[in-house]
Amino acid sequence: MKRVVVTGVGVYSPIGTSYTAVDESLRNRRSGIRYMPEFEALDGINSHVAGVVEGADPMRIARKYRRSMGRVAQLMALATMDAVADAGLDPDRLSDPRIGLSMGSTMGSGSALEEIFLQFAKERTVRGHKSTSFLQVMSHTCAANMALMFSIRGRIYAPCTACTSSSQAIGFAYEAIQAGYQDMMLAGGAEEMHWTSVATFDVMQGTSYNFNDRPHLASRPFDADRTGLVVADGSACVILEELERAKSRGTKIYGEIEAFHTNSDGYHMSSPSTDGMRACMEGALAAGGLSPKDIDYINAHATATPLGDRAEAGAIRAIFEDKTPVSSTKSYTGHTFGACGAIETVFSLAMINKGYLAPTLNLESVDPECEGIDHITDVRDVAPRRIMSNNFAFGGVNTSLVIKKYEG
């Protein structure tokens, strides 16, 4: 099996739009959650906070590509452009059939979808309807737009599995290179923050609402006072490359993808399964020939929903007991849904290369049902060698990635 390394990164998140910026935010405990005054006008919505990417300039994208992109694909394009440049690749020379692409999102552009259906439902007309509208809202808009923008001719994957979309995208890209089908993959995912996402989780009683006046405290995974998640947007792209190819290019290497596993709970559409989560983590360990003691840190999915955090804590406790440090970086960003796996991969690479572990912000009083694991509540100056990054989604979809420090 081929070894797979990361040779380029690009990230747009509520805590920064570069590898350096997110590293500084993680180290300095800087939250990206802010108050959203526009949510006050939405009848029945209790959560008035969100994590929003600031400073994303879509004008960097050539108009001929930008016109078929909603915000979600624009965020994906910006992260991909940065990752390609970071890896020292010529964006005009990525059409080699040995180079593929794997990018996911929960859905297409929420703002474009709202515009389309307001026109259809209120005016009952298609007059004035833009020919590019569907391209902005289709579920594989990120993958399709990036494949066009970078003239990709290799394999293309477009996972659309909610919160595991981009972690599956990275995992599938890793498997394609590991098995020898591709030499390089552009992998990641994006999500657009839109009020309909907030409304969806509000109706399900799954959003944070008790810290609207103090948004930096709103995202609090594992904490006894959490009420739910904070909706956020963002994107991230990592360039995955077969090790010998990367070495022949003399490019820098951020780290190595060592193992991946994905499975299904087969249990419930929205309720989390401790057994399914545990089986996924155990599957990743088995895929890498690893034992629990080989993992130095777990970047938990932990979105701050009462049931989800308890289920994940129980699964971690069953495998790792209290011997492996755990935190949730969603306490910084909120939940970026389809983008979270890719964003958290970049966060994990920063911690591996900079030698620290980021804490769970706002973890003031651990929920008794989330005890029994080693919660990180302040920055630890510990250099992790291996990180397990977990993501879990509606429909019982689970993923675990093992990311390793590159050691030659």
PDB file of N, CA and C in Angstrom, residues 63 81 85 90 104 116 139 183 189 221 226 262 272 298 320:
ATOM      1  N   ARG A  63     -14.355  35.253 -13.100  1.00  0.00           N
ATOM      2  CA  ARG A  63     -15.797  35.336 -13.282  1.00  0.00           C
ATOM      3  C   ARG A  63     -16.362  34.125 -14.023  1.00  0.00           C
ATOM      4  N   MET A  81      -7.640  27.117  -3.979  1.00  0.00           N
ATOM      5  CA  MET A  81      -6.615  27.962  -4.597  1.00  0.00           C
ATOM      6  C   MET A  81      -5.410  28.106  -3.668  1.00  0.00           C
ATOM      7  N   ALA A  85      -1.579  26.532  -4.283  1.00  0.00           N
ATOM      8  CA  ALA A  85      -0.401  27.407  -4.237  1.00  0.00           C
ATOM      9  C   ALA A  85       0.559  26.965  -3.144  1.00  0.00           C
ATOM     10  N   ASP A  90       1.219  24.095 -10.132  1.00  0.00           N
ATOM     11  CA  ASP A  90       0.748  25.003 -11.165  1.00  0.00           C
ATOM     12  C   ASP A  90      -0.737  24.723 -11.379  1.00  0.00           C
ATOM     13  N   GLY A 104     -16.727  17.517  -0.468  1.00  0.00           N
ATOM     14  CA  GLY A 104     -18.108  17.338  -0.058  1.00  0.00           C
ATOM     15  C   GLY A 104     -18.707  18.543   0.624  1.00  0.00           C
ATOM     16  N   ILE A 116     -34.060  31.107  -5.313  1.00  0.00           N
ATOM     17  CA  ILE A 116     -34.766  30.351  -6.352  1.00  0.00           C
ATOM     18  C   ILE A 116     -36.198  30.041  -5.934  1.00  0.00           C
ATOM     19  N   SER A 139     -26.125  19.288  -4.921  1.00  0.00           N
ATOM     20  CA  SER A 139     -25.398  18.777  -3.757  1.00  0.00           C
ATOM     21  C   SER A 139     -23.910  18.602  -4.021  1.00  0.00           C
ATOM     22  N   ASP A 183      -2.293   9.454  -7.924  1.00  0.00           N
ATOM     23  CA  ASP A 183      -1.041   9.876  -7.292  1.00  0.00           C
ATOM     24  C   ASP A 183      -1.238  11.093  -6.404  1.00  0.00           C
ATOM     25  N   GLY A 189     -13.787  20.097   1.847  1.00  0.00           N
ATOM     26  CA  GLY A 189     -15.221  20.350   1.876  1.00  0.00           C
ATOM     27  C   GLY A 189     -15.527  21.753   2.321  1.00  0.00           C
ATOM     28  N   PRO A 221     -18.977  22.335  24.022  1.00  0.00           N
ATOM     29  CA  PRO A 221     -19.044  20.871  24.025  1.00  0.00           C
ATOM     30  C   PRO A 221     -18.704  20.269  25.392  1.00  0.00           C
ATOM     31  N   ARG A 226     -24.530  23.229  28.234  1.00  0.00           N
ATOM     32  CA  ARG A 226     -24.731  23.321  26.791  1.00  0.00           C
ATOM     33  C   ARG A 226     -26.187  23.017  26.447  1.00  0.00           C
ATOM     34  N   THR A 262     -14.836   4.321   7.976  1.00  0.00           N
ATOM     35  CA  THR A 262     -16.193   4.865   7.982  1.00  0.00           C
ATOM     36  C   THR A 262     -17.172   3.712   8.084  1.00  0.00           C
ATOM     37  N   PRO A 272     -27.702   9.567  18.060  1.00  0.00           N
ATOM     38  CA  PRO A 272     -26.356   9.001  17.947  1.00  0.00           C
ATOM     39  C   PRO A 272     -26.257   7.630  18.605  1.00  0.00           C
ATOM     40  N   ILE A 298      -7.341  13.065  20.742  1.00  0.00           N
ATOM     41  CA  ILE A 298      -8.556  12.875  19.957  1.00  0.00           C
ATOM     42  C   ILE A 298      -9.230  14.220  19.750  1.00  0.00           C
ATOM     43  N   PHE A 320     -10.503   4.215  25.136  1.00  0.00           N
ATOM     44  CA  PHE A 320      -9.282   4.897  25.593  1.00  0.00           C
ATOM     45  C   PHE A 320      -9.253   5.164  27.097  1.00  0.00           C
TER      46      PHE A 320
END
